[in-house]
Amino acid sequence: MFENLKEHPADKILALMQTFRDDPRDDNVDLGVGVFRNAQGATPVMQAVKQAEQRLWQQETTKSYVGLTGDPAFADAMIALLLGDAVARARIAAAATPGGTGAVRQGLELIRMAQPDATVWVSDPTWPNHLSILKHLGVPTRPYRYFDNATGGVDFDGMCADLEAAHPGDVVLLHGCCHNPTGANPTMAQWAELIAQMQEQGLTPFVDIAYQGFGDGLEDDAAGLRMVASEMPETLIAASCSKNFGIYRERAGILLAVGDAGAARDLTQGNLAYLNRQNFSFPPDHGARLVTMILTDAELRAMWQEELEQMRRGMLDLRRQLAEELRRRSNSERFDFLAEHRGMFSRLGTTPENVEKLRRDHGIYLVGDSRMNIAGLNAETVPHLARAIVDAGI
Ligand code: LMR
């Protein structure tokens, strides 16, 4: 039977990771996959995670099953981190998932069970795996304009105009902060307008938040999401702990469904447990447990927040340095938007040919749509990249 299988196009981001590894040149710059790197190019285990692991090793007495939707303490800690006190706990159903991708997948499956003919509207562009999972599940998908190549900002008018074609019951997939791949994010006033439009048209937001703390800080990065969840009747939220806790391979994430309290919430919670059971039974526990320990212990939490803040400020510094260097070398302000973007990524807004030129002639690896991982840069590679961008005539 295996001969009936069809080949699938390789995930662009993961394929690029391999091309980089296979490139024999030794001064290459990897700005591909979204993994945080420090100035030495390493992705270290965060101190708070190391300490939590040490405590866990001493304290943990069993590895027996927890629950189909994970440890309720993880849900409580993550709800507090994501939503603060914006939404009553009684309105929220929650399920731990294998990473943020698992949460996206379970969320889309929940939509398919609850509203099979809903169209999911996605930003153009979005994280390629959103599109891949939607296609795999056979969920009808439509794009909405999002990025303005000319300004490097959000094409908010285009976004709202495209969403006008959505039908009641459709779902709008949004990035909570640090939009991947563009780095361009709506302002709070735009979030408010979007909420009004979604309310008027009877649309349901599904907010994917994978980079809380990487943009303007833990609280500010969640502000749009909190407004959505408190003002919309129903909201889905997929959150990842991979980046802000640096526990990529542990696969810690959570899916939240905010709706009516009481029987409606219990029904949703039961469906989340059912979905986890069908797909993988119990979610991974190790990463989720570390996150819970860090978020609920004052000492570990302070340590984590400080390190996260250092990472965030480092990325902002790199953005400013790159924008300044490009301003000087190109004698123009056309790259200033790089300093305005937030999170790990920025979309340069150039052609695949130019992206290829950067790779071939300068050993600089960007994703084909000209997304670059700012955290892959350091003080030495910023001038190298700026020179290459100008040389390539971008
Ligand atoms: C990325 O966008 O590079 C990351 O989210 C890693 C991934 O799984 O694609």
mmCIF file of C-alpha atoms and ligand atoms in Angstrom:
data_model
loop_
_atom_site.group_PDB
_atom_site.id
_atom_site.type_symbol
_atom_site.label_atom_id
_atom_site.label_comp_id
_atom_site.label_asym_id
_atom_site.label_seq_id
_atom_site.Cartn_x
_atom_site.Cartn_y
_atom_site.Cartn_z
ATOM 1 C CA MET A 1 0.000 0.000 0.000
ATOM 2 C CA PHE A 2 2.829 2.385 0.665
ATOM 3 C CA GLU A 3 3.332 2.786 -3.078
ATOM 4 C CA ASN A 4 0.075 4.751 -3.083
ATOM 5 C CA LEU A 5 1.561 7.474 -0.950
ATOM 6 C CA LYS A 6 2.146 10.840 -2.552
ATOM 7 C CA GLU A 7 5.095 13.078 -1.971
ATOM 8 C CA HIS A 8 4.497 16.272 -0.061
ATOM 9 C CA PRO A 9 6.322 19.493 -0.721
ATOM 10 C CA ALA A 10 8.982 19.977 1.949
ATOM 11 C CA ASP A 11 8.210 22.588 4.598
ATOM 12 C CA LYS A 12 10.101 25.619 3.316
ATOM 13 C CA ILE A 13 11.482 26.627 6.693
ATOM 14 C CA LEU A 14 12.666 23.162 7.675
ATOM 15 C CA ALA A 15 14.132 22.483 4.197
ATOM 16 C CA LEU A 16 16.159 25.689 4.466
ATOM 17 C CA MET A 17 17.542 24.497 7.815
ATOM 18 C CA GLN A 18 18.952 21.430 6.040
ATOM 19 C CA THR A 19 20.379 23.435 3.089
ATOM 20 C CA PHE A 20 22.187 25.634 5.614
ATOM 21 C CA ARG A 21 23.640 22.614 7.407
ATOM 22 C CA ASP A 22 24.824 21.154 4.074
ATOM 23 C CA ASP A 23 26.510 24.396 2.917
ATOM 24 C CA PRO A 24 30.290 23.920 3.345
ATOM 25 C CA ARG A 25 31.088 27.661 3.595
ATOM 26 C CA ASP A 26 31.991 28.460 7.186
ATOM 27 C CA ASP A 27 30.960 32.121 7.480
ATOM 28 C CA ASN A 28 27.311 31.643 6.584
ATOM 29 C CA VAL A 29 24.569 33.494 8.423
ATOM 30 C CA ASP A 30 21.429 31.515 9.270
ATOM 31 C CA LEU A 31 18.397 33.804 9.427
ATOM 32 C CA GLY A 32 15.990 30.982 8.601
ATOM 33 C CA VAL A 33 14.196 28.925 11.241
ATOM 34 C CA GLY A 34 12.597 30.816 14.131
ATOM 35 C CA VAL A 35 14.885 29.786 16.961
ATOM 36 C CA PHE A 36 16.327 32.396 19.321
ATOM 37 C CA ARG A 37 20.113 32.744 19.223
ATOM 38 C CA ASN A 38 22.350 34.756 21.510
ATOM 39 C CA ALA A 39 25.335 36.831 20.329
ATOM 40 C CA GLN A 40 27.453 33.660 20.199
ATOM 41 C CA GLY A 41 24.920 31.966 17.933
ATOM 42 C CA ALA A 42 23.809 29.512 20.643
ATOM 43 C CA THR A 43 20.287 28.658 21.798
ATOM 44 C CA PRO A 44 21.024 28.079 25.483
ATOM 45 C CA VAL A 45 18.677 26.501 28.004
ATOM 46 C CA MET A 46 17.287 29.374 30.088
ATOM 47 C CA GLN A 47 18.574 29.529 33.675
ATOM 48 C CA ALA A 48 15.097 29.301 35.180
ATOM 49 C CA VAL A 49 14.407 26.197 33.093
ATOM 50 C CA LYS A 50 17.648 24.576 34.255
ATOM 51 C CA GLN A 51 16.766 25.281 37.889
ATOM 52 C CA ALA A 52 13.207 24.050 37.477
ATOM 53 C CA GLU A 53 14.548 20.859 35.891
ATOM 54 C CA GLN A 54 16.866 20.335 38.831
ATOM 55 C CA ARG A 55 14.001 20.776 41.306
ATOM 56 C CA LEU A 56 11.767 18.528 39.261
ATOM 57 C CA TRP A 57 14.402 15.800 39.203
ATOM 58 C CA GLN A 58 14.537 15.937 42.995
ATOM 59 C CA GLN A 59 10.808 16.229 43.619
ATOM 60 C CA GLU A 60 9.095 14.147 40.961
ATOM 61 C CA THR A 61 8.020 10.781 42.291
ATOM 62 C CA THR A 62 6.078 9.378 39.340
ATOM 63 C CA LYS A 63 5.831 9.615 35.569
ATOM 64 C CA SER A 64 2.346 8.131 35.515
ATOM 65 C CA TYR A 65 -0.374 9.718 33.368
ATOM 66 C CA VAL A 66 -1.706 13.134 34.321
ATOM 67 C CA GLY A 67 -4.979 13.912 32.511
ATOM 68 C CA LEU A 68 -6.185 14.069 28.922
ATOM 69 C CA THR A 69 -6.042 17.851 28.873
ATOM 70 C CA GLY A 70 -2.891 18.045 31.005
ATOM 71 C CA ASP A 71 -2.297 19.333 34.516
ATOM 72 C CA PRO A 72 -4.962 21.908 35.506
ATOM 73 C CA ALA A 73 -2.195 23.919 37.233
ATOM 74 C CA PHE A 74 -0.521 24.391 33.815
ATOM 75 C CA ALA A 75 -3.805 25.662 32.366
ATOM 76 C CA ASP A 76 -4.272 28.090 35.268
ATOM 77 C CA ALA A 77 -0.709 29.415 34.988
ATOM 78 C CA MET A 78 -0.922 29.823 31.221
ATOM 79 C CA ILE A 79 -4.351 31.469 31.376
ATOM 80 C CA ALA A 80 -2.956 34.001 33.844
ATOM 81 C CA LEU A 81 0.081 34.633 31.620
ATOM 82 C CA LEU A 82 -1.959 35.006 28.453
ATOM 83 C CA LEU A 83 -5.137 36.658 29.636
ATOM 84 C CA GLY A 84 -4.338 38.237 33.008
ATOM 85 C CA ASP A 85 -7.736 38.931 34.520
ATOM 86 C CA ALA A 86 -9.335 39.956 31.211
ATOM 87 C CA VAL A 87 -11.655 36.925 31.116
ATOM 88 C CA ALA A 88 -13.427 34.998 33.891
ATOM 89 C CA ARG A 89 -11.772 31.600 34.406
ATOM 90 C CA ALA A 90 -15.208 29.943 34.316
ATOM 91 C CA ARG A 91 -15.547 30.892 30.624
ATOM 92 C CA ILE A 92 -12.375 29.075 29.544
ATOM 93 C CA ALA A 93 -11.921 25.489 28.392
ATOM 94 C CA ALA A 94 -8.267 24.493 28.121
ATOM 95 C CA ALA A 95 -6.170 21.615 26.860
ATOM 96 C CA ALA A 96 -2.413 21.174 26.950
ATOM 97 C CA THR A 97 -1.045 20.208 23.551
ATOM 98 C CA PRO A 98 2.266 19.157 21.995
ATOM 99 C CA GLY A 99 3.610 22.680 21.361
ATOM 100 C CA GLY A 100 1.859 25.574 19.704
ATOM 101 C CA THR A 101 1.517 23.595 16.486
ATOM 102 C CA GLY A 102 -0.462 20.975 18.399
ATOM 103 C CA ALA A 103 -2.734 23.720 19.709
ATOM 104 C CA VAL A 104 -3.319 25.081 16.208
ATOM 105 C CA ARG A 105 -4.108 21.601 14.955
ATOM 106 C CA GLN A 106 -6.515 20.790 17.817
ATOM 107 C CA GLY A 107 -8.169 24.190 17.457
ATOM 108 C CA LEU A 108 -8.803 23.651 13.765
ATOM 109 C CA GLU A 109 -10.168 20.177 14.454
ATOM 110 C CA LEU A 110 -12.505 21.657 17.063
ATOM 111 C CA ILE A 111 -13.746 24.189 14.500
ATOM 112 C CA ARG A 112 -14.271 21.392 11.982
ATOM 113 C CA MET A 113 -16.396 19.472 14.517
ATOM 114 C CA ALA A 114 -18.380 22.522 15.677
ATOM 115 C CA GLN A 115 -18.867 24.375 12.389
ATOM 116 C CA PRO A 116 -17.882 22.109 9.477
ATOM 117 C CA ASP A 117 -18.605 24.637 6.753
ATOM 118 C CA ALA A 118 -16.744 27.535 8.361
ATOM 119 C CA THR A 119 -14.083 29.168 6.226
ATOM 120 C CA VAL A 120 -10.869 30.020 8.060
ATOM 121 C CA TRP A 121 -9.462 33.376 6.957
ATOM 122 C CA VAL A 122 -5.696 33.639 7.114
ATOM 123 C CA SER A 123 -3.358 36.596 6.767
ATOM 124 C CA ASP A 124 -1.472 36.824 3.487
ATOM 125 C CA PRO A 125 1.242 35.898 4.294
ATOM 126 C CA THR A 126 1.037 33.636 7.320
ATOM 127 C CA TRP A 127 3.181 30.925 8.903
ATOM 128 C CA PRO A 128 3.387 28.299 6.115
ATOM 129 C CA ASN A 129 2.398 25.504 8.492
ATOM 130 C CA HIS A 130 -0.975 27.186 9.125
ATOM 131 C CA LEU A 131 -1.768 26.699 5.444
ATOM 132 C CA SER A 132 -0.365 23.199 5.411
ATOM 133 C CA ILE A 133 -2.446 22.020 8.394
ATOM 134 C CA LEU A 134 -5.590 23.683 7.018
ATOM 135 C CA LYS A 135 -5.075 21.913 3.704
ATOM 136 C CA HIS A 136 -4.342 18.597 5.397
ATOM 137 C CA LEU A 137 -7.594 18.865 7.369
ATOM 138 C CA GLY A 138 -9.551 19.959 4.288
ATOM 139 C CA VAL A 139 -10.740 23.142 6.001
ATOM 140 C CA PRO A 140 -11.917 25.813 3.533
ATOM 141 C CA THR A 141 -9.424 28.676 3.664
ATOM 142 C CA ARG A 142 -9.357 32.210 2.277
ATOM 143 C CA PRO A 143 -6.591 34.802 2.541
ATOM 144 C CA TYR A 144 -6.959 38.391 3.712
ATOM 145 C CA ARG A 145 -4.473 41.096 2.765
ATOM 146 C CA TYR A 146 -2.101 41.844 5.602
ATOM 147 C CA PHE A 147 1.320 43.160 4.642
ATOM 148 C CA ASP A 148 2.013 46.323 2.693
ATOM 149 C CA ASN A 149 5.281 45.690 0.824
ATOM 150 C CA ALA A 150 5.664 49.400 0.089
ATOM 151 C CA THR A 151 5.628 50.560 3.711
ATOM 152 C CA GLY A 152 6.622 47.370 5.513
ATOM 153 C CA GLY A 153 3.551 47.885 7.721
ATOM 154 C CA VAL A 154 0.106 46.274 8.103
ATOM 155 C CA ASP A 155 -2.272 46.869 5.194
ATOM 156 C CA PHE A 156 -5.121 47.393 7.633
ATOM 157 C CA ASP A 157 -7.605 48.802 5.108
ATOM 158 C CA GLY A 158 -6.943 45.860 2.807
ATOM 159 C CA MET A 159 -7.388 43.449 5.713
ATOM 160 C CA CYS A 160 -10.758 44.885 6.771
ATOM 161 C CA ALA A 161 -11.971 45.124 3.171
ATOM 162 C CA ASP A 162 -11.141 41.460 2.492
ATOM 163 C CA LEU A 163 -12.746 40.301 5.743
ATOM 164 C CA GLU A 164 -15.993 41.980 4.685
ATOM 165 C CA ALA A 165 -16.522 38.983 2.389
ATOM 166 C CA ALA A 166 -16.501 36.591 5.388
ATOM 167 C CA HIS A 167 -19.784 34.928 6.360
ATOM 168 C CA PRO A 168 -21.242 34.646 9.863
ATOM 169 C CA GLY A 169 -19.617 31.669 11.586
ATOM 170 C CA ASP A 170 -16.344 32.023 9.679
ATOM 171 C CA VAL A 171 -13.106 32.068 11.651
ATOM 172 C CA VAL A 172 -10.351 34.688 11.464
ATOM 173 C CA LEU A 173 -6.889 33.341 12.243
ATOM 174 C CA LEU A 174 -4.832 36.140 13.809
ATOM 175 C CA HIS A 175 -1.307 36.343 15.183
ATOM 176 C CA GLY A 176 -1.441 37.581 18.784
ATOM 177 C CA CYS A 177 1.867 39.478 18.472
ATOM 178 C CA CYS A 178 5.130 39.375 16.543
ATOM 179 C CA HIS A 179 3.451 38.393 13.272
ATOM 180 C CA ASN A 180 5.184 35.481 11.577
ATOM 181 C CA PRO A 181 6.583 36.021 8.894
ATOM 182 C CA THR A 182 6.259 39.792 8.536
ATOM 183 C CA GLY A 183 7.004 41.313 11.981
ATOM 184 C CA ALA A 184 4.282 43.932 11.310
ATOM 185 C CA ASN A 185 1.503 44.120 13.918
ATOM 186 C CA PRO A 186 -1.807 45.959 14.318
ATOM 187 C CA THR A 187 -1.976 48.903 16.728
ATOM 188 C CA MET A 188 -4.397 48.751 19.680
ATOM 189 C CA ALA A 189 -6.762 51.066 17.797
ATOM 190 C CA GLN A 190 -6.704 48.627 14.884
ATOM 191 C CA TRP A 191 -7.377 45.667 17.191
ATOM 192 C CA ALA A 192 -10.426 47.584 18.466
ATOM 193 C CA GLU A 193 -11.671 48.218 14.916
ATOM 194 C CA LEU A 194 -11.138 44.614 13.994
ATOM 195 C CA ILE A 195 -13.113 43.446 17.042
ATOM 196 C CA ALA A 196 -16.006 45.717 16.060
ATOM 197 C CA GLN A 197 -15.974 44.302 12.544
ATOM 198 C CA MET A 198 -15.823 40.682 13.739
ATOM 199 C CA GLN A 199 -18.712 41.340 16.150
ATOM 200 C CA GLU A 200 -20.809 42.944 13.452
ATOM 201 C CA GLN A 201 -20.209 40.117 10.981
ATOM 202 C CA GLY A 202 -20.502 37.279 13.533
ATOM 203 C CA LEU A 203 -16.946 36.021 13.013
ATOM 204 C CA THR A 204 -14.917 34.011 15.501
ATOM 205 C CA PRO A 205 -11.282 34.931 16.179
ATOM 206 C CA PHE A 206 -8.640 32.233 16.508
ATOM 207 C CA VAL A 207 -5.521 33.879 17.921
ATOM 208 C CA ASP A 208 -2.194 32.093 17.550
ATOM 209 C CA ILE A 209 0.325 33.521 20.010
ATOM 210 C CA ALA A 210 3.776 31.943 19.829
ATOM 211 C CA TYR A 211 6.074 34.847 20.760
ATOM 212 C CA GLN A 212 4.638 36.508 23.876
ATOM 213 C CA GLY A 213 7.462 38.508 25.458
ATOM 214 C CA PHE A 214 9.515 38.841 22.267
ATOM 215 C CA GLY A 215 7.903 42.074 21.049
ATOM 216 C CA ASP A 216 7.028 44.870 23.489
ATOM 217 C CA GLY A 217 7.044 42.775 26.681
ATOM 218 C CA LEU A 218 4.878 40.073 28.269
ATOM 219 C CA GLU A 219 1.933 42.350 29.084
ATOM 220 C CA ASP A 220 1.960 44.545 25.961
ATOM 221 C CA ASP A 221 2.279 41.558 23.659
ATOM 222 C CA ALA A 222 -0.924 40.100 25.107
ATOM 223 C CA ALA A 223 -2.918 43.347 25.052
ATOM 224 C CA GLY A 224 -4.595 42.762 21.654
ATOM 225 C CA LEU A 225 -5.426 39.172 22.566
ATOM 226 C CA ARG A 226 -6.918 40.249 25.915
ATOM 227 C CA MET A 227 -9.116 42.803 24.225
ATOM 228 C CA VAL A 228 -10.329 40.203 21.727
ATOM 229 C CA ALA A 229 -11.022 37.524 24.355
ATOM 230 C CA SER A 230 -12.856 39.922 26.681
ATOM 231 C CA GLU A 231 -15.021 41.505 23.995
ATOM 232 C CA MET A 232 -15.853 38.653 21.623
ATOM 233 C CA PRO A 233 -18.459 36.065 22.641
ATOM 234 C CA GLU A 234 -16.150 33.243 21.581
ATOM 235 C CA THR A 235 -12.378 33.113 21.007
ATOM 236 C CA LEU A 236 -9.925 30.328 20.333
ATOM 237 C CA ILE A 237 -6.325 30.763 21.455
ATOM 238 C CA ALA A 238 -3.306 28.641 20.544
ATOM 239 C CA ALA A 239 -0.237 29.427 22.623
ATOM 240 C CA SER A 240 3.293 28.098 22.452
ATOM 241 C CA CYS A 241 5.922 27.919 25.205
ATOM 242 C CA SER A 242 8.661 26.962 22.736
ATOM 243 C CA LYS A 243 10.162 30.388 22.198
ATOM 244 C CA ASN A 244 9.554 32.390 25.362
ATOM 245 C CA PHE A 245 10.698 29.515 27.584
ATOM 246 C CA GLY A 246 13.235 28.255 25.016
ATOM 247 C CA ILE A 247 11.912 24.682 25.348
ATOM 248 C CA TYR A 248 11.378 24.023 21.646
ATOM 249 C CA ARG A 249 11.893 20.270 21.718
ATOM 250 C CA GLU A 250 9.804 19.669 24.853
ATOM 251 C CA ARG A 251 6.601 20.506 22.945
ATOM 252 C CA ALA A 252 4.655 22.585 25.444
ATOM 253 C CA GLY A 253 1.602 24.489 24.288
ATOM 254 C CA ILE A 254 -2.037 25.044 25.131
ATOM 255 C CA LEU A 255 -5.348 25.517 23.389
ATOM 256 C CA LEU A 256 -7.914 27.771 25.075
ATOM 257 C CA ALA A 257 -11.536 28.086 24.028
ATOM 258 C CA VAL A 258 -13.251 31.107 25.572
ATOM 259 C CA GLY A 259 -17.046 31.064 25.432
ATOM 260 C CA ASP A 260 -20.052 30.887 27.742
ATOM 261 C CA ALA A 261 -19.506 29.624 31.268
ATOM 262 C CA GLY A 262 -21.404 26.635 32.736
ATOM 263 C CA ALA A 263 -22.683 23.770 30.603
ATOM 264 C CA ALA A 264 -21.329 25.318 27.370
ATOM 265 C CA ARG A 265 -17.843 25.466 28.808
ATOM 266 C CA ASP A 266 -18.075 21.892 30.119
ATOM 267 C CA LEU A 267 -19.173 20.674 26.693
ATOM 268 C CA THR A 268 -16.182 22.361 25.050
ATOM 269 C CA GLN A 269 -13.816 21.012 27.716
ATOM 270 C CA GLY A 270 -15.147 17.497 27.066
ATOM 271 C CA ASN A 271 -14.591 17.926 23.354
ATOM 272 C CA LEU A 272 -11.003 19.084 23.908
ATOM 273 C CA ALA A 273 -10.346 15.987 26.033
ATOM 274 C CA TYR A 274 -11.929 13.821 23.324
ATOM 275 C CA LEU A 275 -9.756 15.413 20.620
ATOM 276 C CA ASN A 276 -6.565 14.904 22.620
ATOM 277 C CA ARG A 277 -7.537 11.252 23.195
ATOM 278 C CA GLN A 278 -8.118 10.655 19.494
ATOM 279 C CA ASN A 279 -4.877 12.245 18.397
ATOM 280 C CA PHE A 280 -2.294 11.375 21.027
ATOM 281 C CA SER A 281 -4.059 10.562 24.342
ATOM 282 C CA PHE A 282 -2.065 12.532 26.915
ATOM 283 C CA PRO A 283 -0.132 15.683 26.084
ATOM 284 C CA PRO A 284 3.586 15.835 26.936
ATOM 285 C CA ASP A 285 4.072 16.841 30.554
ATOM 286 C CA HIS A 286 7.742 17.674 31.126
ATOM 287 C CA GLY A 287 7.839 21.093 29.407
ATOM 288 C CA ALA A 288 4.412 22.061 30.734
ATOM 289 C CA ARG A 289 5.487 21.176 34.280
ATOM 290 C CA LEU A 290 8.626 23.314 34.003
ATOM 291 C CA VAL A 291 6.522 26.229 32.753
ATOM 292 C CA THR A 292 4.088 25.802 35.657
ATOM 293 C CA MET A 293 6.927 25.731 38.175
ATOM 294 C CA ILE A 294 8.503 28.853 36.701
ATOM 295 C CA LEU A 295 5.267 30.819 36.498
ATOM 296 C CA THR A 296 4.171 29.977 40.031
ATOM 297 C CA ASP A 297 7.472 30.368 41.899
ATOM 298 C CA ALA A 298 8.466 33.989 42.583
ATOM 299 C CA GLU A 299 12.214 33.360 42.348
ATOM 300 C CA LEU A 300 12.103 31.290 39.165
ATOM 301 C CA ARG A 301 9.625 33.645 37.586
ATOM 302 C CA ALA A 302 11.772 36.715 38.226
ATOM 303 C CA MET A 303 14.795 34.910 36.801
ATOM 304 C CA TRP A 304 12.837 33.883 33.693
ATOM 305 C CA GLN A 305 11.347 37.302 33.117
ATOM 306 C CA GLU A 306 14.742 38.944 33.355
ATOM 307 C CA GLU A 307 16.319 36.590 30.861
ATOM 308 C CA LEU A 308 13.364 36.912 28.503
ATOM 309 C CA GLU A 309 13.600 40.677 28.758
ATOM 310 C CA GLN A 310 17.308 40.534 27.881
ATOM 311 C CA MET A 311 16.485 38.450 24.809
ATOM 312 C CA ARG A 312 13.771 40.898 23.788
ATOM 313 C CA ARG A 313 15.972 43.937 24.234
ATOM 314 C CA GLY A 314 18.782 42.220 22.319
ATOM 315 C CA MET A 315 16.477 41.693 19.335
ATOM 316 C CA LEU A 316 15.308 45.313 19.486
ATOM 317 C CA ASP A 317 18.945 46.508 19.523
ATOM 318 C CA LEU A 318 19.710 44.362 16.487
ATOM 319 C CA ARG A 319 16.684 45.822 14.698
ATOM 320 C CA ARG A 320 17.857 49.366 15.405
ATOM 321 C CA GLN A 321 21.436 48.595 14.362
ATOM 322 C CA LEU A 322 20.299 47.004 11.122
ATOM 323 C CA ALA A 323 17.934 49.846 10.255
ATOM 324 C CA GLU A 324 20.682 52.421 10.956
ATOM 325 C CA GLU A 325 23.287 50.514 8.977
ATOM 326 C CA LEU A 326 20.903 50.230 6.030
ATOM 327 C CA ARG A 327 19.958 53.877 6.266
ATOM 328 C CA ARG A 328 23.641 54.811 6.050
ATOM 329 C CA ARG A 329 24.566 52.404 3.291
ATOM 330 C CA SER A 330 21.474 52.896 1.129
ATOM 331 C CA ASN A 331 21.296 56.605 1.813
ATOM 332 C CA SER A 332 17.561 56.238 2.310
ATOM 333 C CA GLU A 333 14.941 55.616 4.976
ATOM 334 C CA ARG A 334 13.313 52.781 3.142
ATOM 335 C CA PHE A 335 14.425 50.128 5.636
ATOM 336 C CA ASP A 336 13.386 52.068 8.736
ATOM 337 C CA PHE A 337 10.394 49.751 9.079
ATOM 338 C CA LEU A 338 12.777 47.059 10.363
ATOM 339 C CA ALA A 339 13.113 48.987 13.624
ATOM 340 C CA GLU A 340 9.308 49.279 13.875
ATOM 341 C CA HIS A 341 8.691 45.563 13.440
ATOM 342 C CA ARG A 342 8.459 43.399 16.535
ATOM 343 C CA GLY A 343 9.452 39.849 17.430
ATOM 344 C CA MET A 344 11.881 37.519 15.803
ATOM 345 C CA PHE A 345 10.940 38.076 12.224
ATOM 346 C CA SER A 346 10.884 40.791 9.630
ATOM 347 C CA ARG A 347 9.893 40.497 6.046
ATOM 348 C CA LEU A 348 12.336 42.397 3.891
ATOM 349 C CA GLY A 349 9.798 42.594 1.068
ATOM 350 C CA THR A 350 12.034 41.476 -1.784
ATOM 351 C CA THR A 351 11.876 38.863 -4.549
ATOM 352 C CA PRO A 352 12.825 35.171 -4.244
ATOM 353 C CA GLU A 353 15.587 35.911 -6.795
ATOM 354 C CA ASN A 354 17.148 38.435 -4.433
ATOM 355 C CA VAL A 355 16.803 36.027 -1.519
ATOM 356 C CA GLU A 356 18.656 33.453 -3.637
ATOM 357 C CA LYS A 357 21.313 36.056 -4.500
ATOM 358 C CA LEU A 358 21.909 36.724 -0.785
ATOM 359 C CA ARG A 359 22.365 33.019 -0.176
ATOM 360 C CA ARG A 360 24.548 32.323 -3.237
ATOM 361 C CA ASP A 361 26.793 35.380 -3.152
ATOM 362 C CA HIS A 362 26.906 36.189 0.555
ATOM 363 C CA GLY A 363 26.012 32.971 2.398
ATOM 364 C CA ILE A 364 23.041 34.698 4.054
ATOM 365 C CA TYR A 365 20.033 32.444 4.541
ATOM 366 C CA LEU A 366 16.545 33.996 4.533
ATOM 367 C CA VAL A 367 13.280 32.123 3.985
ATOM 368 C CA GLY A 368 12.235 32.441 0.292
ATOM 369 C CA ASP A 369 9.544 35.024 1.002
ATOM 370 C CA SER A 370 12.360 37.258 2.385
ATOM 371 C CA ARG A 371 11.571 36.548 6.054
ATOM 372 C CA MET A 372 14.614 36.909 8.266
ATOM 373 C CA ASN A 373 15.136 35.811 11.840
ATOM 374 C CA ILE A 374 16.527 38.906 13.539
ATOM 375 C CA ALA A 375 17.769 36.797 16.478
ATOM 376 C CA GLY A 376 20.142 35.042 14.048
ATOM 377 C CA LEU A 377 22.161 38.287 13.737
ATOM 378 C CA ASN A 378 24.892 39.735 15.937
ATOM 379 C CA ALA A 379 27.010 42.906 15.991
ATOM 380 C CA GLU A 380 29.380 41.474 13.335
ATOM 381 C CA THR A 381 26.811 40.062 10.955
ATOM 382 C CA VAL A 382 24.556 43.159 10.931
ATOM 383 C CA PRO A 383 26.999 45.171 8.740
ATOM 384 C CA HIS A 384 27.600 42.082 6.575
ATOM 385 C CA LEU A 385 23.853 41.727 5.959
ATOM 386 C CA ALA A 386 23.369 45.450 5.327
ATOM 387 C CA ARG A 387 26.188 45.477 2.782
ATOM 388 C CA ALA A 388 24.786 42.387 1.056
ATOM 389 C CA ILE A 389 21.268 43.864 0.889
ATOM 390 C CA VAL A 390 22.567 47.042 -0.717
ATOM 391 C CA ASP A 391 24.940 45.117 -3.044
ATOM 392 C CA ALA A 392 22.065 42.946 -4.209
ATOM 393 C CA GLY A 393 20.222 46.102 -5.218
ATOM 394 C CA ILE A 394 17.280 45.412 -2.876
HETATM 395 C C1 LMR B 1 9.348 29.262 12.383
HETATM 396 O O1 LMR B 1 8.383 29.862 11.897
HETATM 397 O O2 LMR B 1 10.480 29.294 11.885
HETATM 398 C C2 LMR B 1 9.163 28.468 13.642
HETATM 399 O O3 LMR B 1 7.863 28.589 14.105
HETATM 400 C C3 LMR B 1 9.603 27.064 13.505
HETATM 401 C C4 LMR B 1 8.665 26.241 12.709
HETATM 402 O O4 LMR B 1 8.218 25.203 13.232
HETATM 403 O O5 LMR B 1 8.372 26.565 11.547
#
